[in-house]
Coordinates of N, CA and C and ligand atoms in Angstrom, one line a residue:
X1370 N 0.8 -1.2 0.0 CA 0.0 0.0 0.0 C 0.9 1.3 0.0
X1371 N 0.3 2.3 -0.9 CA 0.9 3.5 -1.0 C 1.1 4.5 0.2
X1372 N -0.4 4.6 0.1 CA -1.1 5.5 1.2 C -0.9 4.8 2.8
X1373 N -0.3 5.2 4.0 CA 0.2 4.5 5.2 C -1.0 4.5 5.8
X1374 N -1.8 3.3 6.7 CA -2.8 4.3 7.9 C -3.0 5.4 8.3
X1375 N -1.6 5.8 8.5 CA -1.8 7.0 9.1 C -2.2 7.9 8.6
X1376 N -2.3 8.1 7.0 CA -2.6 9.2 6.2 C -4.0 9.0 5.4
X1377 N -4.7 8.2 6.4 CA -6.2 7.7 5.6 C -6.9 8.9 5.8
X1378 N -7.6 9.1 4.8 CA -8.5 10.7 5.5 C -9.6 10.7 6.2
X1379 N -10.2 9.2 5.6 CA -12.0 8.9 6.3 C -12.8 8.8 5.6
X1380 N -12.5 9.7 4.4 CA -14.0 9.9 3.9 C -14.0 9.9 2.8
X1381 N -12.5 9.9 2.0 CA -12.7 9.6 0.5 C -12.4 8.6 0.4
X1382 N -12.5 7.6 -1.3 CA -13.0 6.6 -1.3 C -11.6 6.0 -1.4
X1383 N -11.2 4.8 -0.9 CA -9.7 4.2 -0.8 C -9.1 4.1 -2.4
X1384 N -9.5 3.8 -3.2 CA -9.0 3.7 -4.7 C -8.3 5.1 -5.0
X1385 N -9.2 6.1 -5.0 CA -9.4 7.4 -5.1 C -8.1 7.8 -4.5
X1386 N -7.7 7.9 -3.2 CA -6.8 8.2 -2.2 C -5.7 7.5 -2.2
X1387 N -5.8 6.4 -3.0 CA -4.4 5.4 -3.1 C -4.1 6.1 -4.2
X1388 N -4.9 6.2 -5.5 CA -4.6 6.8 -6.9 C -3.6 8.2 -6.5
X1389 N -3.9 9.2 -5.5 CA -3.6 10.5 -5.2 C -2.2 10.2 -4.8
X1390 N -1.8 9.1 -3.7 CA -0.8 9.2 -3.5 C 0.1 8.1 -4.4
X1391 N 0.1 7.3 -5.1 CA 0.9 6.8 -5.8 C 1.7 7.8 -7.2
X1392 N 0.6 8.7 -7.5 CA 1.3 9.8 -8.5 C 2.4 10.6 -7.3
X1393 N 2.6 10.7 -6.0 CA 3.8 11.3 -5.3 C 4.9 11.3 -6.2
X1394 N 6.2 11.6 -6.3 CA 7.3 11.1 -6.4 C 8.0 10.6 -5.1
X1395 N 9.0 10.0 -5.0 CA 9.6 9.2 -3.9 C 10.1 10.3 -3.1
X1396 N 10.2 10.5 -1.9 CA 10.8 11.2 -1.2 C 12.3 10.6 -0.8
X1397 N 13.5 11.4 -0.8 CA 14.2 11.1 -0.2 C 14.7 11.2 1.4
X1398 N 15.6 10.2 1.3 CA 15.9 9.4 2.2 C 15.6 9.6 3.9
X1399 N 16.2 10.7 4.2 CA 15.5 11.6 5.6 C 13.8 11.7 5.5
X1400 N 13.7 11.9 4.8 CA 12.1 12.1 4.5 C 11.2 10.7 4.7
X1401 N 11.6 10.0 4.0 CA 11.7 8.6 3.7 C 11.5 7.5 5.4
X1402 N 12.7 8.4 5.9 CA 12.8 7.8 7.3 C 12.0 8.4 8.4
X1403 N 11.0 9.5 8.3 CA 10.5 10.1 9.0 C 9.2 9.3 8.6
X1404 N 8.7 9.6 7.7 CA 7.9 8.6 7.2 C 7.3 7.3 8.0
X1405 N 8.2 6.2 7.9 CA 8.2 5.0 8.2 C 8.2 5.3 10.0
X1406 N 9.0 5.9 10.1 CA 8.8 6.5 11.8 C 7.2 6.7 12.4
X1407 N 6.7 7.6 11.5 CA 5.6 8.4 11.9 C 4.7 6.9 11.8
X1408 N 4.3 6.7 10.8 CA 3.9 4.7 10.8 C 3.7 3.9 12.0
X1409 N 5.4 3.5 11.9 CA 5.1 2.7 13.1 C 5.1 3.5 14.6
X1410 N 5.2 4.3 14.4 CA 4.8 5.0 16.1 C 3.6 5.9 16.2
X1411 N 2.6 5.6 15.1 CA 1.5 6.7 15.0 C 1.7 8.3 15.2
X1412 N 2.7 8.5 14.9 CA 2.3 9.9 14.7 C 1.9 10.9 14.0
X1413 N 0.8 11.7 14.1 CA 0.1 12.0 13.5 C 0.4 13.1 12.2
X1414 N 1.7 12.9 11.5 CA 2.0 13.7 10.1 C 1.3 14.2 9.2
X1415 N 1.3 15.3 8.4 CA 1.0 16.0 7.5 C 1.1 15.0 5.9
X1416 N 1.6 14.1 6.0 CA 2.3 13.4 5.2 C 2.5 14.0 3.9
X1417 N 2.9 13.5 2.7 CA 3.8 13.9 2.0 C 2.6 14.8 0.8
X1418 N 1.7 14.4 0.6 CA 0.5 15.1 -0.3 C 0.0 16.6 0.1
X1419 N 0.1 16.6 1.6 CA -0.4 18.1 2.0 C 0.9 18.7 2.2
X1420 N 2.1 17.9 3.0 CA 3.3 18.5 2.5 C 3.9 19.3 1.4
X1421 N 3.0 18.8 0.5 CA 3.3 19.4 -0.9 C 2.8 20.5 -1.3
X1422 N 1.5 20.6 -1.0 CA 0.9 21.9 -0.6 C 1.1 22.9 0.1
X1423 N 2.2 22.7 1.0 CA 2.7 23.6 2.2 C 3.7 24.5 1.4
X1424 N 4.5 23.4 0.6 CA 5.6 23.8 -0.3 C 4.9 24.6 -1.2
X1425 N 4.1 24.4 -2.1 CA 3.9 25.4 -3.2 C 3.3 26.6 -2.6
X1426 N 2.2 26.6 -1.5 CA 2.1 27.9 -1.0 C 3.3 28.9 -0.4
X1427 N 4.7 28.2 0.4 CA 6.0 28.9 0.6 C 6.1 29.4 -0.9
X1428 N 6.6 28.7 -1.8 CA 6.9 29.2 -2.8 C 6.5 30.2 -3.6
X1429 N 5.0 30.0 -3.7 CA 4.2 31.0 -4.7 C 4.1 32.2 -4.0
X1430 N 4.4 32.0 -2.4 CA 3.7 33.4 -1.7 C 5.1 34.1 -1.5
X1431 N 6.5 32.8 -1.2 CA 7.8 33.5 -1.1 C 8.2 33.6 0.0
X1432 N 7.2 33.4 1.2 CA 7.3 33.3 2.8 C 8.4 32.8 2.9
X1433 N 9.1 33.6 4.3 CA 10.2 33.4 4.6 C 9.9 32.9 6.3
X1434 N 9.5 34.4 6.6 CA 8.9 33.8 8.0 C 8.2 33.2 8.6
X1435 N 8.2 32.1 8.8 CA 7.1 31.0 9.2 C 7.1 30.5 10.7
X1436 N 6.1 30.6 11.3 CA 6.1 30.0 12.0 C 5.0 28.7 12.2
X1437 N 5.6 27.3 13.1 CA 5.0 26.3 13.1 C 3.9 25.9 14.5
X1438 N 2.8 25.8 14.6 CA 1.9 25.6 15.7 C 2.0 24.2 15.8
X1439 N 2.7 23.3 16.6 CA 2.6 21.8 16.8 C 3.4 20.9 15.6
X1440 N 4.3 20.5 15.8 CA 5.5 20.4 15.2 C 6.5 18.8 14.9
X1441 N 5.5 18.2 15.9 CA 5.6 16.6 16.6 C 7.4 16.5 16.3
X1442 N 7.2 15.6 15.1 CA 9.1 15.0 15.0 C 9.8 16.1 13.9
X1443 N 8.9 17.1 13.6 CA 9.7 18.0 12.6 C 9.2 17.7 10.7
X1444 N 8.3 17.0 10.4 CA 8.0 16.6 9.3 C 8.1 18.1 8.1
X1445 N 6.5 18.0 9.1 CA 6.1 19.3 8.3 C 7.1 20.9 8.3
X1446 N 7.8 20.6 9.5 CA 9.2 21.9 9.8 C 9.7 21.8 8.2
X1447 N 10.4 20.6 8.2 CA 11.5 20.3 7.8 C 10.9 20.5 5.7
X1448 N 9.6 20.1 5.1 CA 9.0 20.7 4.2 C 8.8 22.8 4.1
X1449 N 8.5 22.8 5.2 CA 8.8 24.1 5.0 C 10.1 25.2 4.9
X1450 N 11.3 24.4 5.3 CA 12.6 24.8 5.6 C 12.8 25.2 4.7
X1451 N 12.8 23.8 3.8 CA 13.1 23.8 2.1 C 12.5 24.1 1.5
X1452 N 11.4 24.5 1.5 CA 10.6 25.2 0.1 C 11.1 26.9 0.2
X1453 N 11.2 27.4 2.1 CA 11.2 29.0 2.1 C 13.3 28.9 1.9
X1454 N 14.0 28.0 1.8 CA 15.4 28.5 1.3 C 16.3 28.8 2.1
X1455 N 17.5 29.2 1.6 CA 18.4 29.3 3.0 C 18.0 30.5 3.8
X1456 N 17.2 31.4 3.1 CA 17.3 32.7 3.9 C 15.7 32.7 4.6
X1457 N 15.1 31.5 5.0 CA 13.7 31.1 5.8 C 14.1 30.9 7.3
X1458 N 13.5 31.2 7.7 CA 13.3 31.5 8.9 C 12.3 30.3 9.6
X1459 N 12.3 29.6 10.4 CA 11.0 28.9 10.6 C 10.7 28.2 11.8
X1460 N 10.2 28.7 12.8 CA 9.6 28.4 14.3 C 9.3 26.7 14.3
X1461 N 9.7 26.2 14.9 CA 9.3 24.9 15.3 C 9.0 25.0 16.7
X1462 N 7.3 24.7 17.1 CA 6.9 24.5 18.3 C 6.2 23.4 18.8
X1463 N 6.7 22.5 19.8 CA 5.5 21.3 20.3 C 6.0 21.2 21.7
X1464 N 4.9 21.1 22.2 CA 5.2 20.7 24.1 C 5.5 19.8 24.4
X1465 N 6.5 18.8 23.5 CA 7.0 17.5 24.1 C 8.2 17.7 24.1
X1466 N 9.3 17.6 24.7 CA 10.8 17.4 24.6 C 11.5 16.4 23.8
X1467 N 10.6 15.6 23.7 CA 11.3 14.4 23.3 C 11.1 14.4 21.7
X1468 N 9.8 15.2 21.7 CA 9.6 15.3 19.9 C 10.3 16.0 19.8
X1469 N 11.0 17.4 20.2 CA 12.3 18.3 19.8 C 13.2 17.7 19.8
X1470 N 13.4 17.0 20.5 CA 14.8 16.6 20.0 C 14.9 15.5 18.9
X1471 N 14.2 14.8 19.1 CA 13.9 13.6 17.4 C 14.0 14.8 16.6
X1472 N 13.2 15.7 16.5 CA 12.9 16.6 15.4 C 14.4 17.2 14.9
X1473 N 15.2 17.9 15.8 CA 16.3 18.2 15.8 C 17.4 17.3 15.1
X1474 N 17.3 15.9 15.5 CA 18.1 14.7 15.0 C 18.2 15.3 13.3
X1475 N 16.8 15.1 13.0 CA 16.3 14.8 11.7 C 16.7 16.6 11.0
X1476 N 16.7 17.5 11.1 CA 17.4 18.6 10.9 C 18.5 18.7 10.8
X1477 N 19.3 18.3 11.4 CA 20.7 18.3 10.9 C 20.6 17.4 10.0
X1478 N 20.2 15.8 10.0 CA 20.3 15.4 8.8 C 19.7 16.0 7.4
X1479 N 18.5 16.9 7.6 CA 18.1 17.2 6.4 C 18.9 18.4 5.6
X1480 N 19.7 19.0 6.4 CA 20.7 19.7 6.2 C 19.9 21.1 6.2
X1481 N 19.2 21.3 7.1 CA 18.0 22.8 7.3 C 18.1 23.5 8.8
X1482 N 18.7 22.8 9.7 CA 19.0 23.0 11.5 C 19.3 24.7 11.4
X1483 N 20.3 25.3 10.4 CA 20.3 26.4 10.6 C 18.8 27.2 10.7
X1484 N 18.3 26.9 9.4 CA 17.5 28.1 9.5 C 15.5 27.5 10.2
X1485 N 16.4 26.7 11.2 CA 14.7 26.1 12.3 C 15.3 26.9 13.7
X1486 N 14.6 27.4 14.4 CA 14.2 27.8 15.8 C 13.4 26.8 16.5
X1487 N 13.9 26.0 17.3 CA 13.2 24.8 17.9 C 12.9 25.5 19.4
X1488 N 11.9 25.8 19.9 CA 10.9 26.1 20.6 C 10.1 25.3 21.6
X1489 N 10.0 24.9 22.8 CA 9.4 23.8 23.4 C 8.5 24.3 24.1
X1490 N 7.1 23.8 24.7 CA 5.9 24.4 25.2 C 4.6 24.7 24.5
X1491 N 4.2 25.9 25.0 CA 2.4 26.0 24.1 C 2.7 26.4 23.1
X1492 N 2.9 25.9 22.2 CA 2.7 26.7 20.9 C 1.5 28.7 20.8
X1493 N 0.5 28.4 21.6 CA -0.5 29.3 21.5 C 0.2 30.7 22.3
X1494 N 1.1 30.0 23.5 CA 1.9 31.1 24.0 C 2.8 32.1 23.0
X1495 N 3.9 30.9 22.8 CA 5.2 31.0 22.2 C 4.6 31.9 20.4
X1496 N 3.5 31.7 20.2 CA 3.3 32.9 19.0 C 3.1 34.0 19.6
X1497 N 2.5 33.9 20.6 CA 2.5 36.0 21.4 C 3.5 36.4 21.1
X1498 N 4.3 35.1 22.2 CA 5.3 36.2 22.1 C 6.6 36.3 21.5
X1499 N 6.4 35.6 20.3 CA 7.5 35.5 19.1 C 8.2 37.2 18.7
X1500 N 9.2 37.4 18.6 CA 9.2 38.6 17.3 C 8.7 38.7 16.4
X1501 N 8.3 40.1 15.9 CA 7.5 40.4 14.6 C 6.4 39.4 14.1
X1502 N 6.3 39.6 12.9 CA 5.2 39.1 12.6 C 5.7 38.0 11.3
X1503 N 4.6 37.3 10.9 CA 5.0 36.4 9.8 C 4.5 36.3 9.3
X1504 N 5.0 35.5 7.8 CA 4.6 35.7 6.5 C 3.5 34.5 6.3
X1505 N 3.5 33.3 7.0 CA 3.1 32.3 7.3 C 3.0 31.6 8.4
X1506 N 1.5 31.1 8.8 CA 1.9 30.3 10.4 C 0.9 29.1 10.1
X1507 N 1.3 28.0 9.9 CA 0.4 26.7 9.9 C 0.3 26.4 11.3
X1508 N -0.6 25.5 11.8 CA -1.7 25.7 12.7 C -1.4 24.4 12.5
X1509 N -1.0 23.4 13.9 CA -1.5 21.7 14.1 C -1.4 21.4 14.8
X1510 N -1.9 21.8 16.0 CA -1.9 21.6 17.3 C -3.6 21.0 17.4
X1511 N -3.6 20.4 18.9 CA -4.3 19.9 19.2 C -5.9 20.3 18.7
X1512 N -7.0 19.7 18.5 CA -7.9 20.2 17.3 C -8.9 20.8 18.4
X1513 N -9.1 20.5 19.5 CA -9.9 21.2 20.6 C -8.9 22.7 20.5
X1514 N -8.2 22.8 20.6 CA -7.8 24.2 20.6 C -7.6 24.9 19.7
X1515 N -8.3 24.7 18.0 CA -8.1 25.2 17.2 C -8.9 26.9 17.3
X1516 N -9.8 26.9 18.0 CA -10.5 28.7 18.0 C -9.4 29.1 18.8
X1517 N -8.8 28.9 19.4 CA -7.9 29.7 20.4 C -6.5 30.2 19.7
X1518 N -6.5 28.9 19.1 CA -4.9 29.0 17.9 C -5.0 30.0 17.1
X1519 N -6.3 30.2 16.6 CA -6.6 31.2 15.1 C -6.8 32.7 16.4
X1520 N -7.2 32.7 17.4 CA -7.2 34.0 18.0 C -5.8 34.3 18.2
X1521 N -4.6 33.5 19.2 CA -3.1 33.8 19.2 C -2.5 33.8 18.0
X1522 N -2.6 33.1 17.2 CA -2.0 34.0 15.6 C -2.4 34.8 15.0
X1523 N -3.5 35.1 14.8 CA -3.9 36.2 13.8 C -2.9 37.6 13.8
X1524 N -3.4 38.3 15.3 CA -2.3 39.3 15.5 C -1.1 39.4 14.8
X1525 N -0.1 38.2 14.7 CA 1.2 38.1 14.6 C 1.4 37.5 12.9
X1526 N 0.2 37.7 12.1 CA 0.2 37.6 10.8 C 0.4 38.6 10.1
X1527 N 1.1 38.8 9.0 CA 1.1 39.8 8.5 C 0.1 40.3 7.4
X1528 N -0.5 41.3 6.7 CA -1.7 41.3 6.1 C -0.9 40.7 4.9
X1529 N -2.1 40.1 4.1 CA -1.6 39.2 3.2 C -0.8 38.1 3.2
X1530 N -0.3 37.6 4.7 CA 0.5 36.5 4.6 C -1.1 35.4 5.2
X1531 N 0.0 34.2 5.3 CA -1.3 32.9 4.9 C -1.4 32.0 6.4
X1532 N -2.4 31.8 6.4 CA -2.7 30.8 8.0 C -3.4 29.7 7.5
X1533 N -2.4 28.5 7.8 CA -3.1 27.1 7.4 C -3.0 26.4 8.5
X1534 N -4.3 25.7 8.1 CA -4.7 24.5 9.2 C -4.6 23.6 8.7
X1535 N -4.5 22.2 9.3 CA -4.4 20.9 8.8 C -5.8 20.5 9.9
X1536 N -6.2 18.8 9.0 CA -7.5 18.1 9.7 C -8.8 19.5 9.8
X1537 N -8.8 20.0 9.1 CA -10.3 20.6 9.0 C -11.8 20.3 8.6
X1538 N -11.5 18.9 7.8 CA -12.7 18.0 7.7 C -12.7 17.2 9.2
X1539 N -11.4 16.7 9.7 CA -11.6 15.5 10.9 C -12.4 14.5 10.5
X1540 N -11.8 13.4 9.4 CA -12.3 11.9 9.0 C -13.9 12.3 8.6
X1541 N -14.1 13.6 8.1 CA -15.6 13.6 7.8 C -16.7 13.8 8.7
X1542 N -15.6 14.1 10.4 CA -17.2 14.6 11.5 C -17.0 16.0 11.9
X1543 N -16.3 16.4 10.9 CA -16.4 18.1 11.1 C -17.7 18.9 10.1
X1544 N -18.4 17.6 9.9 CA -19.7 17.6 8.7 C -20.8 16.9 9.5
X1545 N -20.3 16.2 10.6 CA -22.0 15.8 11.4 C -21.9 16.1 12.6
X1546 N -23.1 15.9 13.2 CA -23.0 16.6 14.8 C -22.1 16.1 15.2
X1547 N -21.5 16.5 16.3 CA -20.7 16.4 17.5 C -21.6 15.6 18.5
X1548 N -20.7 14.4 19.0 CA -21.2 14.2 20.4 C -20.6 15.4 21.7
X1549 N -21.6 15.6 22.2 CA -21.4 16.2 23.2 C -19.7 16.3 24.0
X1550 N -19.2 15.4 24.1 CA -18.2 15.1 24.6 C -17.1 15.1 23.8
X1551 N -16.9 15.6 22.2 CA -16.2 15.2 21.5 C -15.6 17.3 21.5
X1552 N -14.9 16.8 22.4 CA -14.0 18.7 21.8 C -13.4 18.6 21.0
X1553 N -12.9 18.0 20.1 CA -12.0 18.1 19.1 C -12.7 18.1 17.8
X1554 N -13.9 17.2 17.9 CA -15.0 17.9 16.0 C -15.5 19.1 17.5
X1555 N -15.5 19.5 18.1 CA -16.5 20.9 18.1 C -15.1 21.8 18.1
X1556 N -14.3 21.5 18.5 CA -13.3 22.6 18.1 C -13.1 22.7 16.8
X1557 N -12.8 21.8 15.7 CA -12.4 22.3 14.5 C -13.8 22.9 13.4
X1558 N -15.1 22.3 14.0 CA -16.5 23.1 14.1 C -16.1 24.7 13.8
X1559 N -15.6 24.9 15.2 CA -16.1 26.3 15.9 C -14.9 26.9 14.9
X1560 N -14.2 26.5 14.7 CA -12.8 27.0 13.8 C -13.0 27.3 12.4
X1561 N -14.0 25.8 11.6 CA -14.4 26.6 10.2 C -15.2 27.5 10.4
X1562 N -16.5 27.7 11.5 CA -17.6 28.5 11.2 C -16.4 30.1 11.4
X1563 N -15.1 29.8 12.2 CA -15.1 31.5 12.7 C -14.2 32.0 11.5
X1564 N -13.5 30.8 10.7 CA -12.6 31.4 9.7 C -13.5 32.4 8.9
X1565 N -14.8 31.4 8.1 CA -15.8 31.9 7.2 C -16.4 33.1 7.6
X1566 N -16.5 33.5 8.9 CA -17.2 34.3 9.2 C -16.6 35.7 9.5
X1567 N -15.2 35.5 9.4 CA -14.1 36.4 9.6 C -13.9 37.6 8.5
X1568 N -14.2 39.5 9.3 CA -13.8 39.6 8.0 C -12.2 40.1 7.8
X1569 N -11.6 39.4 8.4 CA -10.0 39.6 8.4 C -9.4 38.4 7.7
X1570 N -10.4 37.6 7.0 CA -9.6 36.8 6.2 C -10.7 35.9 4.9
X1571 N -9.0 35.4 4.0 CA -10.1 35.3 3.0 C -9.9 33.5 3.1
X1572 N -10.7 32.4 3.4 CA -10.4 31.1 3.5 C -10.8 30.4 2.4
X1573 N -9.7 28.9 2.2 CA -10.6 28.2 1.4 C -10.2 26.7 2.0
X1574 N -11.4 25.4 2.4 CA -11.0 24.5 2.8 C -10.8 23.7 1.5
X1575 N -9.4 23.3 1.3 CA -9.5 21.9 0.5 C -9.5 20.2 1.2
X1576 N -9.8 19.5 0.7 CA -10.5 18.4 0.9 C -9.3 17.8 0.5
X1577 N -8.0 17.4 0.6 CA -7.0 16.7 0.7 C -6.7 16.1 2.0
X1578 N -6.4 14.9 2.1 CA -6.5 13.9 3.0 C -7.5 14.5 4.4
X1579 N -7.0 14.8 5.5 CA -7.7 15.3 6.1 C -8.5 16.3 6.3
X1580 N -8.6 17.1 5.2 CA -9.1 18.6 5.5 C -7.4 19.7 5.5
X1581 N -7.6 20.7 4.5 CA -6.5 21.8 4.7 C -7.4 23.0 4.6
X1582 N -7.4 23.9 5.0 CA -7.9 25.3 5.4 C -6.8 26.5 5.1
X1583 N -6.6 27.0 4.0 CA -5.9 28.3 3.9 C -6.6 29.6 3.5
X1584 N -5.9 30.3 4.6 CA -6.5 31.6 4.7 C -5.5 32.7 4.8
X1585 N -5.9 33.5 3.8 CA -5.7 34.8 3.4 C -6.0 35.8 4.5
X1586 N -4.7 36.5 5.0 CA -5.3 37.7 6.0 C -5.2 38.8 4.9
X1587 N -6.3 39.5 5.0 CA -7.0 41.0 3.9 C -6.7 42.3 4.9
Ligands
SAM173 C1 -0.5 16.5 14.5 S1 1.0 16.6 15.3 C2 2.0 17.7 14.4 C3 2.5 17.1 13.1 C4 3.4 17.9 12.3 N1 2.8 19.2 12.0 C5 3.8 17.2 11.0 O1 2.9 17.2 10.1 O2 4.9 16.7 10.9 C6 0.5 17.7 16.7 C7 1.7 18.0 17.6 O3 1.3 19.2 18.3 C8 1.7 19.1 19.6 N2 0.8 20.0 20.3 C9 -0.5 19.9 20.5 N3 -1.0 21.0 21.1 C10 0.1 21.8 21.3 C11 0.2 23.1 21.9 N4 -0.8 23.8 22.4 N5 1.5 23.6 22.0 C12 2.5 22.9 21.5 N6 2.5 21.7 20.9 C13 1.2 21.2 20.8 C14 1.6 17.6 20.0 O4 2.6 17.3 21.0 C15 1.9 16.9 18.7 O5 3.3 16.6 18.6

């Protein structure tokens, strides 16, 4: 299989989803090994298809300053490093220790350590109180906290730079009620209705594996 468990979305149809990721090209080798990592130890990656969309948006927009909201072993850091170039700038934040330093391992090997800021704690803090503002801040931190995420970044965005979320569908129950008890579909809920409703930004959800959400601050 192409497509790993970990990168099932839920709700599109398995042929479909296998078809999407077998057109990939191969990732190399660090990549490769992050990969297989994330697999067998479930963690929960961007993987290489929305990866790729992280990249063309660095690119097309040219962001330099990035900063990262939940960061696990560095996947998605380490796609952004290299798309924004040597002269990128790019915040890596997650409250585990142990994922910074895995993440860190994998940085020097990817040959990008220079230009990451590895950061440990709330991500929601650590963007207050970052310097300046940024050109880009993806958003993947815990999905119950996603209204709170989009209130601590906004400020620190620059107009016209881009705020992306990952899991914005959530396996297809960010489309049916919520059980009561379920904070994480009512948080990423409360997060589409506030993007759309926002008039400081312009969003669009695409439907790639899990749900991506990019938004335009106006
Ligand atoms: C989905 S994983 C991130 C995956 C990563 N973006 C990638 O695609 O390679 C979410 C990570 O965010 C971290 N996290 C969740 N809420 C956080 C918060 N408020 N502050 C910092 N880290 C957080 C968790 O420890 C976990 O490692």
């Amino acid at each position: 299989m192409i497509r790993s468990e970990n990168l099932r979305g839920g709700y599109i149809q398995d042929d479909v989803e296998e078809y999407l990721y077998k057109l990939l090209p191969e990732r190399d080798v660090v990549m490769g090994e992050m990969e297989a990592y994330a697999e067998m130890n479930r963690v929960p990656i961007i993987g290489p298809a929305v990866a790729r969309l992280l990249a063309l948006l660095v690119q097309v927009s040219g962001a330099k300053r990035i900063f990262e909201m939940g960061s696990a072993i560095g996947y998605s850091t380490i796609w952004l490093a290299r798309a924004a170039g040597p002269k990128g700038k790019i915040f890596y934040t997650d409250g585990d220790p142990a994922n910074a330093h895995r993440a860190q391992v994998y940085f020097r090997m990817a040959g990008v350590a220079k230009r990451i800021e590895v950061k440990i704690g709330n991500a929601l803090e650590l963007v207050k109180k970052a310097p300046g503002k940024f050109d880009m801040i993806f958003n993947d931190v815990d999905k119950h906290q996603y209204p709170e995420a989009l209130r601590a970044a906004l400020p620190k965005l620059r107009r016209g730079g881009l705020f992306i979320t990952d899991n914005t569908i959530w396996s297809g129950k960010a489309a049916r009620p919520a059980a009561d008890d379920d904070k994480n579909t009512k948080g990423v809920q409360e997060f589409n209705r506030l993007v759309y409703a926002s008039k400081e930004l312009y969003p669009v959800l695409i439907p790639l594996r899990d749900g991506v959400t990019i938004c335009r601050k106006l």
